[in-house]
Structures are given as C-alpha cells and as structure tokens.
C-alpha cells in the first residue's frame, strides 16, 4: 500500500507525502535500495539535501557497486557546498 501511495504522490508531485510513504517502506523493507532512492528524490525536491544524502548512502550500502548511486552522491555533495 505504501508503494502505491508513494507512486501516486510522485505523479501528483506531493513530495512530503512521498517522503513519508517511502520512509515507511524503508522501515518495513530496509533491504530494498530503491525505496531509499525514491525517498532521496522526494527529499531533494523539498531541498532536504542532508537527508537525501543519508538516503543515498543507505542505498549505496545495499548496492555498493552501483555507479548511478555513487554518481548521485557525488552530485549531491557538490550541490550541497
């Protein structure tokens, strides 16, 4: 249900509610990197850059060889400075 809610919030550009939905999913299924990535997207849209960086880093621990996650982390670090 939270995954469907998160997707609906994405389409409606309801970033706060999307973040809430994916936050719940990261608690329920902490082994799914995609949920952290979606949460990071919602956080970036709300200019919560530190939180988004933490979400990306959590995703990277689950997928350490994912070049896209690493690239997103580096880009966010540049943007944060």
PDB file of C-alpha atoms in Angstrom:
ATOM      1  CA  UNK A   1       0.000   0.000   0.000  1.00  0.00           C
ATOM      2  CA  UNK A   2       2.835   2.422   0.816  1.00  0.00           C
ATOM      3  CA  UNK A   3       4.488   1.704  -2.529  1.00  0.00           C
ATOM      4  CA  UNK A   4       1.269   2.577  -4.362  1.00  0.00           C
ATOM      5  CA  UNK A   5       0.855   5.698  -2.231  1.00  0.00           C
ATOM      6  CA  UNK A   6       4.457   6.745  -2.901  1.00  0.00           C
ATOM      7  CA  UNK A   7       3.974   6.322  -6.648  1.00  0.00           C
ATOM      8  CA  UNK A   8       0.741   8.314  -6.582  1.00  0.00           C
ATOM      9  CA  UNK A   9       2.431  11.087  -4.619  1.00  0.00           C
ATOM     10  CA  UNK A  10       5.258  11.147  -7.165  1.00  0.00           C
ATOM     11  CA  UNK A  11       2.794  11.624 -10.018  1.00  0.00           C
ATOM     12  CA  UNK A  12       0.983  14.352  -8.064  1.00  0.00           C
ATOM     13  CA  UNK A  13       4.292  15.980  -7.035  1.00  0.00           C
ATOM     14  CA  UNK A  14       3.350  15.676  -3.373  1.00  0.00           C
ATOM     15  CA  UNK A  15       6.937  15.418  -2.183  1.00  0.00           C
ATOM     16  CA  UNK A  16       6.289  15.494   1.563  1.00  0.00           C
ATOM     17  CA  UNK A  17       3.750  12.680   1.361  1.00  0.00           C
ATOM     18  CA  UNK A  18       6.010  10.749  -0.996  1.00  0.00           C
ATOM     19  CA  UNK A  19       8.831  11.034   1.518  1.00  0.00           C
ATOM     20  CA  UNK A  20       6.542   9.801   4.299  1.00  0.00           C
ATOM     21  CA  UNK A  21       5.433   6.787   2.243  1.00  0.00           C
ATOM     22  CA  UNK A  22       8.956   5.766   1.294  1.00  0.00           C
ATOM     23  CA  UNK A  23      10.197   6.392   4.802  1.00  0.00           C
ATOM     24  CA  UNK A  24       7.678   3.798   5.985  1.00  0.00           C
ATOM     25  CA  UNK A  25       8.834   1.420   3.281  1.00  0.00           C
ATOM     26  CA  UNK A  26      12.483   1.783   4.324  1.00  0.00           C
ATOM     27  CA  UNK A  27      11.432   0.803   7.826  1.00  0.00           C
ATOM     28  CA  UNK A  28       9.376  -2.170   6.656  1.00  0.00           C
ATOM     29  CA  UNK A  29      11.828  -3.304   3.953  1.00  0.00           C
ATOM     30  CA  UNK A  30      15.213  -1.887   4.873  1.00  0.00           C
ATOM     31  CA  UNK A  31      16.843  -4.248   2.364  1.00  0.00           C
ATOM     32  CA  UNK A  32      15.396  -2.501  -0.714  1.00  0.00           C
ATOM     33  CA  UNK A  33      17.746   0.151  -2.118  1.00  0.00           C
ATOM     34  CA  UNK A  34      15.072   1.520  -4.459  1.00  0.00           C
ATOM     35  CA  UNK A  35      12.981   2.725  -1.543  1.00  0.00           C
ATOM     36  CA  UNK A  36      15.912   4.785  -0.268  1.00  0.00           C
ATOM     37  CA  UNK A  37      16.451   6.200  -3.761  1.00  0.00           C
ATOM     38  CA  UNK A  38      12.811   7.238  -4.096  1.00  0.00           C
ATOM     39  CA  UNK A  39      12.915   8.788  -0.638  1.00  0.00           C
ATOM     40  CA  UNK A  40      16.048  10.703  -1.634  1.00  0.00           C
ATOM     41  CA  UNK A  41      14.270  12.045  -4.714  1.00  0.00           C
ATOM     42  CA  UNK A  42      11.409  13.359  -2.600  1.00  0.00           C
ATOM     43  CA  UNK A  43      13.857  14.900  -0.146  1.00  0.00           C
ATOM     44  CA  UNK A  44      15.773  16.669  -2.906  1.00  0.00           C
ATOM     45  CA  UNK A  45      12.529  18.133  -4.228  1.00  0.00           C
ATOM     46  CA  UNK A  46      11.966  19.608  -0.766  1.00  0.00           C
ATOM     47  CA  UNK A  47      15.567  20.878  -0.601  1.00  0.00           C
ATOM     48  CA  UNK A  48      16.374  18.456   2.243  1.00  0.00           C
ATOM     49  CA  UNK A  49      19.836  17.810   0.909  1.00  0.00           C
ATOM     50  CA  UNK A  50      21.425  16.353   4.057  1.00  0.00           C
ATOM     51  CA  UNK A  51      18.571  13.900   4.442  1.00  0.00           C
ATOM     52  CA  UNK A  52      18.771  12.971   0.762  1.00  0.00           C
ATOM     53  CA  UNK A  53      22.492  12.324   1.089  1.00  0.00           C
ATOM     54  CA  UNK A  54      21.815   9.982   4.018  1.00  0.00           C
ATOM     55  CA  UNK A  55      19.178   8.161   1.941  1.00  0.00           C
ATOM     56  CA  UNK A  56      21.592   7.775  -0.988  1.00  0.00           C
ATOM     57  CA  UNK A  57      24.289   6.485   1.354  1.00  0.00           C
ATOM     58  CA  UNK A  58      21.869   3.930   2.791  1.00  0.00           C
ATOM     59  CA  UNK A  59      21.074   2.784  -0.753  1.00  0.00           C
ATOM     60  CA  UNK A  60      24.779   2.530  -1.506  1.00  0.00           C
ATOM     61  CA  UNK A  61      25.337   0.199   1.438  1.00  0.00           C
ATOM     62  CA  UNK A  62      22.804  -2.135  -0.171  1.00  0.00           C
ATOM     63  CA  UNK A  63      24.269  -1.749  -3.669  1.00  0.00           C
ATOM     64  CA  UNK A  64      27.938  -0.841  -3.175  1.00  0.00           C
ATOM     65  CA  UNK A  65      28.860  -1.345  -6.846  1.00  0.00           C
ATOM     66  CA  UNK A  66      26.050   0.797  -8.281  1.00  0.00           C
ATOM     67  CA  UNK A  67      27.720   3.591 -10.250  1.00  0.00           C
ATOM     68  CA  UNK A  68      24.476   5.594 -10.516  1.00  0.00           C
ATOM     69  CA  UNK A  69      24.098   5.802  -6.755  1.00  0.00           C
ATOM     70  CA  UNK A  70      27.727   6.825  -6.391  1.00  0.00           C
ATOM     71  CA  UNK A  71      27.234   9.487  -9.068  1.00  0.00           C
ATOM     72  CA  UNK A  72      24.122  10.820  -7.313  1.00  0.00           C
ATOM     73  CA  UNK A  73      26.024  11.049  -4.026  1.00  0.00           C
ATOM     74  CA  UNK A  74      28.867  12.969  -5.647  1.00  0.00           C
ATOM     75  CA  UNK A  75      26.490  15.339  -7.438  1.00  0.00           C
ATOM     76  CA  UNK A  76      24.573  15.991  -4.234  1.00  0.00           C
ATOM     77  CA  UNK A  77      27.768  16.718  -2.321  1.00  0.00           C
ATOM     78  CA  UNK A  78      28.721  19.306  -4.946  1.00  0.00           C
ATOM     79  CA  UNK A  79      25.238  20.814  -4.837  1.00  0.00           C
ATOM     80  CA  UNK A  80      25.312  20.997  -1.028  1.00  0.00           C
ATOM     81  CA  UNK A  81      28.505  23.080  -0.945  1.00  0.00           C
TER      82      UNK A  81
END
